[in-house]
PDB file of C-alpha atoms in Angstrom:
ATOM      1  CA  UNK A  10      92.149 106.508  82.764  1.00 41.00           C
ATOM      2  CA  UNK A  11      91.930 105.433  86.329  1.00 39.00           C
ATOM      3  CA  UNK A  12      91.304 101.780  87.115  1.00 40.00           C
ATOM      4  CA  UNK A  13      89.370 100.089  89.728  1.00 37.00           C
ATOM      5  CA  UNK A  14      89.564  96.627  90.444  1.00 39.00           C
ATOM      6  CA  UNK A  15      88.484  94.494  93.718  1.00 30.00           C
ATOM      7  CA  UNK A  16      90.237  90.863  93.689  1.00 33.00           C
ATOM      8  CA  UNK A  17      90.401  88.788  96.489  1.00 30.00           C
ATOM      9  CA  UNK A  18      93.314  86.378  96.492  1.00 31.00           C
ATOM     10  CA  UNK A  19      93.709  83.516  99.198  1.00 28.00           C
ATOM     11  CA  UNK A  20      96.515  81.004  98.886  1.00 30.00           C
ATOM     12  CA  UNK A  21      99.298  79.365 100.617  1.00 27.00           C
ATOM     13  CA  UNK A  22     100.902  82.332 103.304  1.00 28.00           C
ATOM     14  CA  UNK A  23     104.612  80.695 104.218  1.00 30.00           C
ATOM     15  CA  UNK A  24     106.783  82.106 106.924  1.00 30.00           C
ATOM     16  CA  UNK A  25     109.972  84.076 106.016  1.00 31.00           C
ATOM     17  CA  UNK A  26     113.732  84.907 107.926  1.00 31.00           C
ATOM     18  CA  UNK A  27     115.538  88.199 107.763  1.00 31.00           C
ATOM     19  CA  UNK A  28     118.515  89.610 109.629  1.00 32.00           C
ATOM     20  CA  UNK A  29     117.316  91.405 111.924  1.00 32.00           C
ATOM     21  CA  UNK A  30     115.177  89.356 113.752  1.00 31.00           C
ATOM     22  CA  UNK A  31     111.207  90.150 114.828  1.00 30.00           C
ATOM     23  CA  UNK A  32     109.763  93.138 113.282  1.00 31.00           C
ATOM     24  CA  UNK A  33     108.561  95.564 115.323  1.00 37.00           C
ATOM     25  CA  UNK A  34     106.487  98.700 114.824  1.00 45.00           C
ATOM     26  CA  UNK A  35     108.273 102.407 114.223  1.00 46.00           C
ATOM     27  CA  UNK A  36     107.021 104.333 117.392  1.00 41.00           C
ATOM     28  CA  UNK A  37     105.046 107.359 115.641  1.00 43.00           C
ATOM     29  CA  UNK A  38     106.061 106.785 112.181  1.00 49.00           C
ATOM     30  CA  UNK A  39     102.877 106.828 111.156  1.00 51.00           C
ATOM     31  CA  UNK A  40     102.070 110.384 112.140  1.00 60.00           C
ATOM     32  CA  UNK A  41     106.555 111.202 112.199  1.00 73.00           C
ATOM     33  CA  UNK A  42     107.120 114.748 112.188  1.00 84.00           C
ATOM     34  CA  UNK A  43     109.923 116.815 111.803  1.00 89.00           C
ATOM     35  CA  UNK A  44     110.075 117.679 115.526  1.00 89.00           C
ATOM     36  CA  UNK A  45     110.023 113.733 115.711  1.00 91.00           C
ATOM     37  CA  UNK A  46     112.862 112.870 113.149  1.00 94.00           C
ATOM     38  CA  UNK A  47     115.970 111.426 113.891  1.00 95.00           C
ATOM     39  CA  UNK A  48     117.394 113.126 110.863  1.00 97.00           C
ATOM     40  CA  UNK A  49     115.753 116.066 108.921  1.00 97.00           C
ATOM     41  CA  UNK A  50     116.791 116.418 105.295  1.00 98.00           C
ATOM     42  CA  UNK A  51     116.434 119.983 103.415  1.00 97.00           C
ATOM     43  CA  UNK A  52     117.791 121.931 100.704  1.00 95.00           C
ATOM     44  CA  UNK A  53     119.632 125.066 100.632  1.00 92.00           C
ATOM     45  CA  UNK A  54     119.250 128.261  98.954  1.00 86.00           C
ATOM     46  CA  UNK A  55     123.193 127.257  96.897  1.00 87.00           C
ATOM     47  CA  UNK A  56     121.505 124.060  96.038  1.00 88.00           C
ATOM     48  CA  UNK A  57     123.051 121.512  98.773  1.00 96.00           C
ATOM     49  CA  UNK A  58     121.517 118.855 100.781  1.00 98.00           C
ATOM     50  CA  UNK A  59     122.080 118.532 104.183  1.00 98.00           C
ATOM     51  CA  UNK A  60     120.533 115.730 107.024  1.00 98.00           C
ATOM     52  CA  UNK A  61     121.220 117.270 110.149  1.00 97.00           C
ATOM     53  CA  UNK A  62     120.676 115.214 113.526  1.00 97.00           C
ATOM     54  CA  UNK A  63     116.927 115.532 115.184  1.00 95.00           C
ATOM     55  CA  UNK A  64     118.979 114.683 118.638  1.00 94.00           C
ATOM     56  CA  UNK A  65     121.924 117.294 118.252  1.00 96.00           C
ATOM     57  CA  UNK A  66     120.838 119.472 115.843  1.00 96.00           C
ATOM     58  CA  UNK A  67     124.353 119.314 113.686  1.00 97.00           C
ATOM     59  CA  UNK A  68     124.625 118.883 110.001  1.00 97.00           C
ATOM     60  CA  UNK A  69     125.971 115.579 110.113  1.00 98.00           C
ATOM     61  CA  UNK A  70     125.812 115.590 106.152  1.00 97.00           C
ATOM     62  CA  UNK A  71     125.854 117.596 103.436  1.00 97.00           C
ATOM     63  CA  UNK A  72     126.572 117.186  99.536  1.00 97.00           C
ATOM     64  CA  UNK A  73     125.568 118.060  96.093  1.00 96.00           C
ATOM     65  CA  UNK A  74     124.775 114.481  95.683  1.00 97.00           C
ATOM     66  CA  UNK A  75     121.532 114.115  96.819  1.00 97.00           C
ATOM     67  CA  UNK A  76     121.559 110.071  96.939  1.00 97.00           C
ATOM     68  CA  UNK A  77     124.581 110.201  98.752  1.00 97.00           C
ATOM     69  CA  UNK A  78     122.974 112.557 101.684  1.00 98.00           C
ATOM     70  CA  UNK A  79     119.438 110.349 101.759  1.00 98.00           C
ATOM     71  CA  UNK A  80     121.699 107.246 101.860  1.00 96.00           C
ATOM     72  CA  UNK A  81     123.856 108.028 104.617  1.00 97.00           C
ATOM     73  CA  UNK A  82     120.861 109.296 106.909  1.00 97.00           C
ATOM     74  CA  UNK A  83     118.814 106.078 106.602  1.00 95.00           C
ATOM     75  CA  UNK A  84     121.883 104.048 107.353  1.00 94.00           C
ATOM     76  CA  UNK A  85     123.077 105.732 110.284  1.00 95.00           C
ATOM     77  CA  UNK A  86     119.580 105.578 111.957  1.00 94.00           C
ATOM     78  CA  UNK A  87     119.583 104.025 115.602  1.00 92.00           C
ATOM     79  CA  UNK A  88     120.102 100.307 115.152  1.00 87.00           C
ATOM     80  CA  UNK A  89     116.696  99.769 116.837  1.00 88.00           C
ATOM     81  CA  UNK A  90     114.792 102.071 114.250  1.00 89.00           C
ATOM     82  CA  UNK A  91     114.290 105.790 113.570  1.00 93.00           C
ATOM     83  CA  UNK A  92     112.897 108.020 111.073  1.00 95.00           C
ATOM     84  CA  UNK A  93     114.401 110.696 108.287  1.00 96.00           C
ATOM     85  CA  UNK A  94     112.078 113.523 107.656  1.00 96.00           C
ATOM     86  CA  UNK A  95     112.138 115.423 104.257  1.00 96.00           C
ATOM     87  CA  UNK A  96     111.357 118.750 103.975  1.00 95.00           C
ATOM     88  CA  UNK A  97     109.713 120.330 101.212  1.00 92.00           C
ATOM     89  CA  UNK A  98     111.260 121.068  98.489  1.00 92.00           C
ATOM     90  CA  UNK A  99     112.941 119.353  94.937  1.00 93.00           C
ATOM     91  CA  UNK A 100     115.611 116.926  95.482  1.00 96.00           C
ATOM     92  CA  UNK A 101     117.201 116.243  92.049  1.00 96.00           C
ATOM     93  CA  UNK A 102     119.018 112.667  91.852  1.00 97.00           C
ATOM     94  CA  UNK A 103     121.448 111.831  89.268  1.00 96.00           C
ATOM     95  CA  UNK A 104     122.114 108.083  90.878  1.00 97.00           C
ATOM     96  CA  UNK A 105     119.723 105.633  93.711  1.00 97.00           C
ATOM     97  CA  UNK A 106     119.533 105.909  97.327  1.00 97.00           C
ATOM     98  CA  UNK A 107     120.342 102.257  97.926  1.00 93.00           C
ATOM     99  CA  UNK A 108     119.691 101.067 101.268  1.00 90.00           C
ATOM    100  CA  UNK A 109     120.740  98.360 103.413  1.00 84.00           C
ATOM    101  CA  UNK A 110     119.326  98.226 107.082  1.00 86.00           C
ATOM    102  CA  UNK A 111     116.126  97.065 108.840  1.00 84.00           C
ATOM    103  CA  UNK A 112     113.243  99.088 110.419  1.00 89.00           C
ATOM    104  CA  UNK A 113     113.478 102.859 109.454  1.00 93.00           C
ATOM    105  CA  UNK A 114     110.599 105.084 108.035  1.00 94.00           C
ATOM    106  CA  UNK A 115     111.233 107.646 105.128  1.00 96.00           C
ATOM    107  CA  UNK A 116     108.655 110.288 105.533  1.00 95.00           C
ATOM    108  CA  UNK A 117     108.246 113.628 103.473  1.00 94.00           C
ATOM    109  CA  UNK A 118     106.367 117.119 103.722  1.00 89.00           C
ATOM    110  CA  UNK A 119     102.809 116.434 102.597  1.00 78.00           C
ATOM    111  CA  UNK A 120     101.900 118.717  99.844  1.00 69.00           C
ATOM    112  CA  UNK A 121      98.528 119.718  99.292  1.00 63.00           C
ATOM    113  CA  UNK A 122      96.047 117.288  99.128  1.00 55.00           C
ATOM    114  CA  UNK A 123      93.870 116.147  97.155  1.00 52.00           C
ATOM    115  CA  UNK A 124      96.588 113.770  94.852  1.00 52.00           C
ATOM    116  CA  UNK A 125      98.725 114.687  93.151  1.00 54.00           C
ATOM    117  CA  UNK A 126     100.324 116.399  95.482  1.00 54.00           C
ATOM    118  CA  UNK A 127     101.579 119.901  94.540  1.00 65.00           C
ATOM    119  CA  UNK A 128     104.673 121.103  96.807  1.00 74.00           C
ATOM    120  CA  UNK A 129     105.632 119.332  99.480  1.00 89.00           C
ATOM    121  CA  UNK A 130     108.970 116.605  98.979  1.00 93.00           C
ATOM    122  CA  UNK A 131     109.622 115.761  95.716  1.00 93.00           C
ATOM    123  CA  UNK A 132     112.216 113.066  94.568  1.00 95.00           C
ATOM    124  CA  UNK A 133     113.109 112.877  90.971  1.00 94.00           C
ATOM    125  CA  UNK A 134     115.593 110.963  88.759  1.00 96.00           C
ATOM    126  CA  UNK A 135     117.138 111.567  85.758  1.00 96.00           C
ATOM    127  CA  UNK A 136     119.090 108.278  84.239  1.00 96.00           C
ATOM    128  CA  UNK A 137     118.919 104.550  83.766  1.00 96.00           C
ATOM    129  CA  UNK A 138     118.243 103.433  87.440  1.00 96.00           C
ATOM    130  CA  UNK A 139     115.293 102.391  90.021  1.00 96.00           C
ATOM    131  CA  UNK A 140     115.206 105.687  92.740  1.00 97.00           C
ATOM    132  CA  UNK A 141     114.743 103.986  95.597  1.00 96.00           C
ATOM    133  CA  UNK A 142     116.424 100.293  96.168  1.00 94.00           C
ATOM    134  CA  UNK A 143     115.938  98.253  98.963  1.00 90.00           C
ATOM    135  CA  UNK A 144     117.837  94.870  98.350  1.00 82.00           C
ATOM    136  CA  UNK A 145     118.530  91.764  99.860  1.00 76.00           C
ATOM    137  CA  UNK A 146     119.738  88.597  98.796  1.00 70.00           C
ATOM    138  CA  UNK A 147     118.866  84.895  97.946  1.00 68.00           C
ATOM    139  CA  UNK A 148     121.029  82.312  98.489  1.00 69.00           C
ATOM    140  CA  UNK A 149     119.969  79.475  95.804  1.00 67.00           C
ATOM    141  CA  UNK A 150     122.356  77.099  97.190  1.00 69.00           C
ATOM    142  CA  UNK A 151     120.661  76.917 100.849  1.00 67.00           C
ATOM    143  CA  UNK A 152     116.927  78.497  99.573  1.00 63.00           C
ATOM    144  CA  UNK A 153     117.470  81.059 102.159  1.00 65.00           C
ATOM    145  CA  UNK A 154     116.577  84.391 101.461  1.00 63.00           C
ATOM    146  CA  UNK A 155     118.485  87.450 103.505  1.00 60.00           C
ATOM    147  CA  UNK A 156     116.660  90.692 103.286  1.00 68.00           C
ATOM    148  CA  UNK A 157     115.958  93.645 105.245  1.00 75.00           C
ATOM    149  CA  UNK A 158     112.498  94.487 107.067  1.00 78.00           C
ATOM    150  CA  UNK A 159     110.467  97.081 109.247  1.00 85.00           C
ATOM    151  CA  UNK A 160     110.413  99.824 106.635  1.00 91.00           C
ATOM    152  CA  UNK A 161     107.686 102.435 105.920  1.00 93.00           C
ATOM    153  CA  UNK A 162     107.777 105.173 103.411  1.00 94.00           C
ATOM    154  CA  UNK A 163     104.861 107.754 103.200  1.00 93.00           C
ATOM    155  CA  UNK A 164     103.884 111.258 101.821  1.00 92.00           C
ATOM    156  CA  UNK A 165     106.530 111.708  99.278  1.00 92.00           C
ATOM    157  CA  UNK A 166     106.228 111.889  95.891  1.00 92.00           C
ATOM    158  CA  UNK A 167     108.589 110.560  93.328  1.00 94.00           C
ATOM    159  CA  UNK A 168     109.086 111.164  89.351  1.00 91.00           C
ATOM    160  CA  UNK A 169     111.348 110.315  86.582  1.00 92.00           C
ATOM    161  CA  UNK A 170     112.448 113.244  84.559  1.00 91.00           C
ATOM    162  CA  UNK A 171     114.007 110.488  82.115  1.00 90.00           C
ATOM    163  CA  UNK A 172     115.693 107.594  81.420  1.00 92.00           C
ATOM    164  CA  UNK A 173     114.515 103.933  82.361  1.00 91.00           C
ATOM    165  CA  UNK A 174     114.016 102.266  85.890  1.00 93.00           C
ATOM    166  CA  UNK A 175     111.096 101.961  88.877  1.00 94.00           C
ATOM    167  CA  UNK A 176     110.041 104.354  91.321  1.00 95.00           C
ATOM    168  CA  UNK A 177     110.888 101.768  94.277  1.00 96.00           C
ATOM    169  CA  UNK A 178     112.441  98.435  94.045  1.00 94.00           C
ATOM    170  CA  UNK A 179     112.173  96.324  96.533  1.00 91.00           C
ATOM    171  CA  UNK A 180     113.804  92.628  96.838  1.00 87.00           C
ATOM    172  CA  UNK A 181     113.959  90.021  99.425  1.00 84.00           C
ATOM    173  CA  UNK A 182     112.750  92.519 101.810  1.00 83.00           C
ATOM    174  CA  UNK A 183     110.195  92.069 104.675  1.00 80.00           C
ATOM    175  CA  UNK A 184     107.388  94.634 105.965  1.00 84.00           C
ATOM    176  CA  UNK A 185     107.493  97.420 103.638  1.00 89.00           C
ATOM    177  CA  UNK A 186     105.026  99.260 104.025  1.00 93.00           C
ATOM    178  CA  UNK A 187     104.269 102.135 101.094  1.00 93.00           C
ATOM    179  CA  UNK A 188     101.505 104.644 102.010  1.00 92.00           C
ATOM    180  CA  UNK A 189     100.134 107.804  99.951  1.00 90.00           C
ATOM    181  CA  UNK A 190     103.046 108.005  98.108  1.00 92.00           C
ATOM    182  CA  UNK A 191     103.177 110.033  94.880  1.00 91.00           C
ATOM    183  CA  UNK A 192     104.501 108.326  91.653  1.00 91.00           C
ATOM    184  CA  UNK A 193     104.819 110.012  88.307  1.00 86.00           C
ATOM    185  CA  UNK A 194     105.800 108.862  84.590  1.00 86.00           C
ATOM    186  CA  UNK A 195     108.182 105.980  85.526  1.00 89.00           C
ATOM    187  CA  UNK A 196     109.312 104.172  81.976  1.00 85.00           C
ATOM    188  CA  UNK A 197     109.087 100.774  84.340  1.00 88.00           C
ATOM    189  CA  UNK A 198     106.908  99.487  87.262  1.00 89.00           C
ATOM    190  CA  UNK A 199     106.563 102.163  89.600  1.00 92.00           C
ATOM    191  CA  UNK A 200     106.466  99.570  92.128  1.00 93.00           C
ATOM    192  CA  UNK A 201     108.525  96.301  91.868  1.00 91.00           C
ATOM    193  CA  UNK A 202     108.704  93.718  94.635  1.00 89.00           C
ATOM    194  CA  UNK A 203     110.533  90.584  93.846  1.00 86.00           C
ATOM    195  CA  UNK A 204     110.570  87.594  97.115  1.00 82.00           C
ATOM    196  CA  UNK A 205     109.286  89.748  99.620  1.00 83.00           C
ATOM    197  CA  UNK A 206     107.669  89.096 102.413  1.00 81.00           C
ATOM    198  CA  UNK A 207     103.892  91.241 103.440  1.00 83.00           C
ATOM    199  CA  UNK A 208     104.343  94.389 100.978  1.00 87.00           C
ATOM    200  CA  UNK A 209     101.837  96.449 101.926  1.00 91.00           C
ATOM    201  CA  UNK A 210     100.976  99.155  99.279  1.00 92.00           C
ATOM    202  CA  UNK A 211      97.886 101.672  99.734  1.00 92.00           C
ATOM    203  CA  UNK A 212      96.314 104.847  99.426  1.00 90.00           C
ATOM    204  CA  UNK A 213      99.579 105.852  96.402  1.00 90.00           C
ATOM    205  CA  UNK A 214      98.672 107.787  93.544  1.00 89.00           C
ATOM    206  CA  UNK A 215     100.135 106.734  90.505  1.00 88.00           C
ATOM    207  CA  UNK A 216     100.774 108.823  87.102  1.00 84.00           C
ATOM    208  CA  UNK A 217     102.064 106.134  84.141  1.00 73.00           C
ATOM    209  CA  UNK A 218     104.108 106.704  81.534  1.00 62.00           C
ATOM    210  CA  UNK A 219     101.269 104.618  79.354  1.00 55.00           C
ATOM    211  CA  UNK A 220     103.868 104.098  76.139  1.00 57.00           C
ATOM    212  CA  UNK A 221     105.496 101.442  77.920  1.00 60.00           C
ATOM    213  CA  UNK A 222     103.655  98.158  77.093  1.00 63.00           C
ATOM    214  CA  UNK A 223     105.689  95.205  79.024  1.00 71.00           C
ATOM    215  CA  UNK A 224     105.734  96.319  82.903  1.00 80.00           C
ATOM    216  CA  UNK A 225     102.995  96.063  84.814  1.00 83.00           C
ATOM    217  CA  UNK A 226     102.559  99.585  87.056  1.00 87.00           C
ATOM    218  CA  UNK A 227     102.797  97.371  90.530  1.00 89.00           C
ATOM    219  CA  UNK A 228     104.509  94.651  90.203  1.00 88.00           C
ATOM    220  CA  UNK A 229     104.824  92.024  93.340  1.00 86.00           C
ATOM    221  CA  UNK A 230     106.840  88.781  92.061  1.00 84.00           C
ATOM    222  CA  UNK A 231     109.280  85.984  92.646  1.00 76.00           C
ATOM    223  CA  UNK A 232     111.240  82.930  91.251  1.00 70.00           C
ATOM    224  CA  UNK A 233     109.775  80.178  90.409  1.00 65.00           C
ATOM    225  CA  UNK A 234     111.116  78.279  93.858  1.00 62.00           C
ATOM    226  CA  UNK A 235     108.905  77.932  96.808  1.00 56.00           C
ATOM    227  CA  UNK A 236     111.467  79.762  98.860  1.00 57.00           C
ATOM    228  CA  UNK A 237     112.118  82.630  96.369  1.00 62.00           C
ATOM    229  CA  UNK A 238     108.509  83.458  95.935  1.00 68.00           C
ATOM    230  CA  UNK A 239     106.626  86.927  97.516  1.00 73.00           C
ATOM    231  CA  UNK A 240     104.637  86.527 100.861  1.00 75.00           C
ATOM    232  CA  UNK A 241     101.304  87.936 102.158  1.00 76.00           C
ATOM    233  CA  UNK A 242     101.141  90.816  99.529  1.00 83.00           C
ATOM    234  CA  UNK A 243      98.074  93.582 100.334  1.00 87.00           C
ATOM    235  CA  UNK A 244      97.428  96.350  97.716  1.00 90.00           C
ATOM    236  CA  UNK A 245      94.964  98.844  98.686  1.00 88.00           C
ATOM    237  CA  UNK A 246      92.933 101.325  97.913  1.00 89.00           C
ATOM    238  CA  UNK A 247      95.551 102.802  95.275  1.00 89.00           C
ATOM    239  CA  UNK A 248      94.638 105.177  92.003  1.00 86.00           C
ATOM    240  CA  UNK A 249      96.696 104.181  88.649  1.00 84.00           C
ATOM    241  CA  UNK A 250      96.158 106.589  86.110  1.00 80.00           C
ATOM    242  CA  UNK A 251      97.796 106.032  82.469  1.00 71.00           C
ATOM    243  CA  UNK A 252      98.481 102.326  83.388  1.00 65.00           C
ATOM    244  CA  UNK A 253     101.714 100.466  81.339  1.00 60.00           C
ATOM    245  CA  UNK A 254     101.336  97.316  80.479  1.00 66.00           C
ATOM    246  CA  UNK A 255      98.793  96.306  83.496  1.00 76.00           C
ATOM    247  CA  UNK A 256      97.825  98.057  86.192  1.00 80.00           C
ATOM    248  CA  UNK A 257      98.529  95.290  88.798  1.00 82.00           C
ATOM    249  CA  UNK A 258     100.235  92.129  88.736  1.00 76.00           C
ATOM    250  CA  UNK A 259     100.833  89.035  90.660  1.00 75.00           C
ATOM    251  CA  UNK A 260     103.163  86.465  89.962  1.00 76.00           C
ATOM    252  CA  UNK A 261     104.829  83.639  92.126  1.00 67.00           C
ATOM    253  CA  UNK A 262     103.493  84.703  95.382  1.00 69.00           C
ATOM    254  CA  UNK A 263     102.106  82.950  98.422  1.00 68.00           C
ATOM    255  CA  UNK A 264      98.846  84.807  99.668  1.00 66.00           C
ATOM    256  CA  UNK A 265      97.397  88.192  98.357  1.00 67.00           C
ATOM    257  CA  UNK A 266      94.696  90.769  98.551  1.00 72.00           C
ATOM    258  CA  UNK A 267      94.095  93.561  96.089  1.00 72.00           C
ATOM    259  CA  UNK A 268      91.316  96.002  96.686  1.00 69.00           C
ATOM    260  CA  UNK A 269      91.570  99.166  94.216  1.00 57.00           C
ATOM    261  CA  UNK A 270      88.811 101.049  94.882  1.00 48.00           C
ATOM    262  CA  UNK A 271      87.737 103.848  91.799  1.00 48.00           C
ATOM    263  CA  UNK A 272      88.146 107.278  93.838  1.00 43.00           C
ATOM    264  CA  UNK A 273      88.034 110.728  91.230  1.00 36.00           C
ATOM    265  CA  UNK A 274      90.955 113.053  90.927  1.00 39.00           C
ATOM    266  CA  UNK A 275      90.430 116.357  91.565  1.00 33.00           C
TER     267      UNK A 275
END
């Protein structure tokens, strides 16, 4: 099943602080290559990963733990922004990349188009754990909410081989930006924002596992508190097939547009 919904949503949009300061635009993330990258990630033929440098060309890491390789790329990025390039291939993750920086861009080896994507970068998990967290924090006591912004992630597709958790969880974060990103058979939202600021989710294809029935396949949320809530959320254009629970929801959040327009699969 594929669902197509337009809603227009206009309500209170509230200004929101993150370390880091302004946000400013990736140069050439949008179109990032690998000749672009500040770090390239690949596989080997013995089943490593490695991220070597896009300035130096050196394997600056390399590990059987595939989390531990994506992590330590993104973090390392130049403090002003950068990129990490994945190759093609199938990177097997036993645990999350967690990250904890502003403005990078995670961008992957388009496979063939059109959706789903066959080849190209391919994330999977296999355990009880989102794949991809992006976390801040919120400080009750003040109603200040510390997060991380400037981050893009496109043409990558990720899938859960088992066990429970989201695709991409994203909390107290700022300008994420998620475009034509494959998502297959999570057990939980495939994507889960929770007090962020302008998420910005379109053109994604997403593959449900349909036997869950409580999360909703995109999720964008908050507390309760006017401080806590989500900002300025924009979901377009996106295909849900299988949907959970619902295919999109929107709770406790200042200022939204949804526009999922019905496009067939081919």
């Amino acid at each position: 099943m594929i669902i197509s919904v337009i809603i227009v949503i206009t309500l209170i949009v509230s200004a929101m602080s993150f370390m880091g300061g302004t946000f400013s635009t990736l140069p050439g993330a949008s179109n990032g290559t690998e000749a672009t990258a500040d770090y390239i990630i690949f596989k080997s033929s013995a089943g490593l990963t490695y991220a070597k440098n896009g300035s130096t060309g050196i394997i600056d890491y390399a590990s059987s733990n595939v989390s531990m390789v994506f992590t330590q790329a993104i973090q390392h990025l130049p403090a002003i922004g950068g990129m990490v390039y994945v190759k093609a291939g199938n990177y097997a993750l036993t645990s999350p990349i967690i990250t904890a920086r502003n403005h990078f861009a995670l961008i992957g080896a388009l496979g063939d188009l059109p959706w789903p994507a066959q080849g190209g970068a391919k994330l999977t998990k296999t355990g009880n754990f989102d794949l991809l967290q992006i976390n801040g924090y919120y400080d009750s006591g003040t109603a200040t909410r510390y997060g991380y912004g400037n981050i893009y992630i496109k043409d990558i597709s990720l899938g859960n081989l088992g066990g429970t958790g989201s695709a991409i969880n994203a909390s107290y974060t700022g300008d994420v930006e998620i475009d034509r990103v494959y998502i297959g058979s999570f057990q939980n939202s495939a994507i889960y924002a929770y007090g962020c600021y302008g998420p910005n989710i379109h053109d994604c294809y997403i593959v449900m596992n349909e036997a869950d029935t409580v999360s909703p396949d995109i999720n964008i949320t908050g507390d309760s508190s006017y401080a806590g809530r989500s900002t300025a959320a924009k979901i377009m254009n996106n295909i849900i097939e299988n949907p959970n629970y619902c295919a999109v929801a929107i709770d406790h959040c200042d200022g939204a547009m949804i526009k999922e327009d019905r496009k067939s699969v081919v």
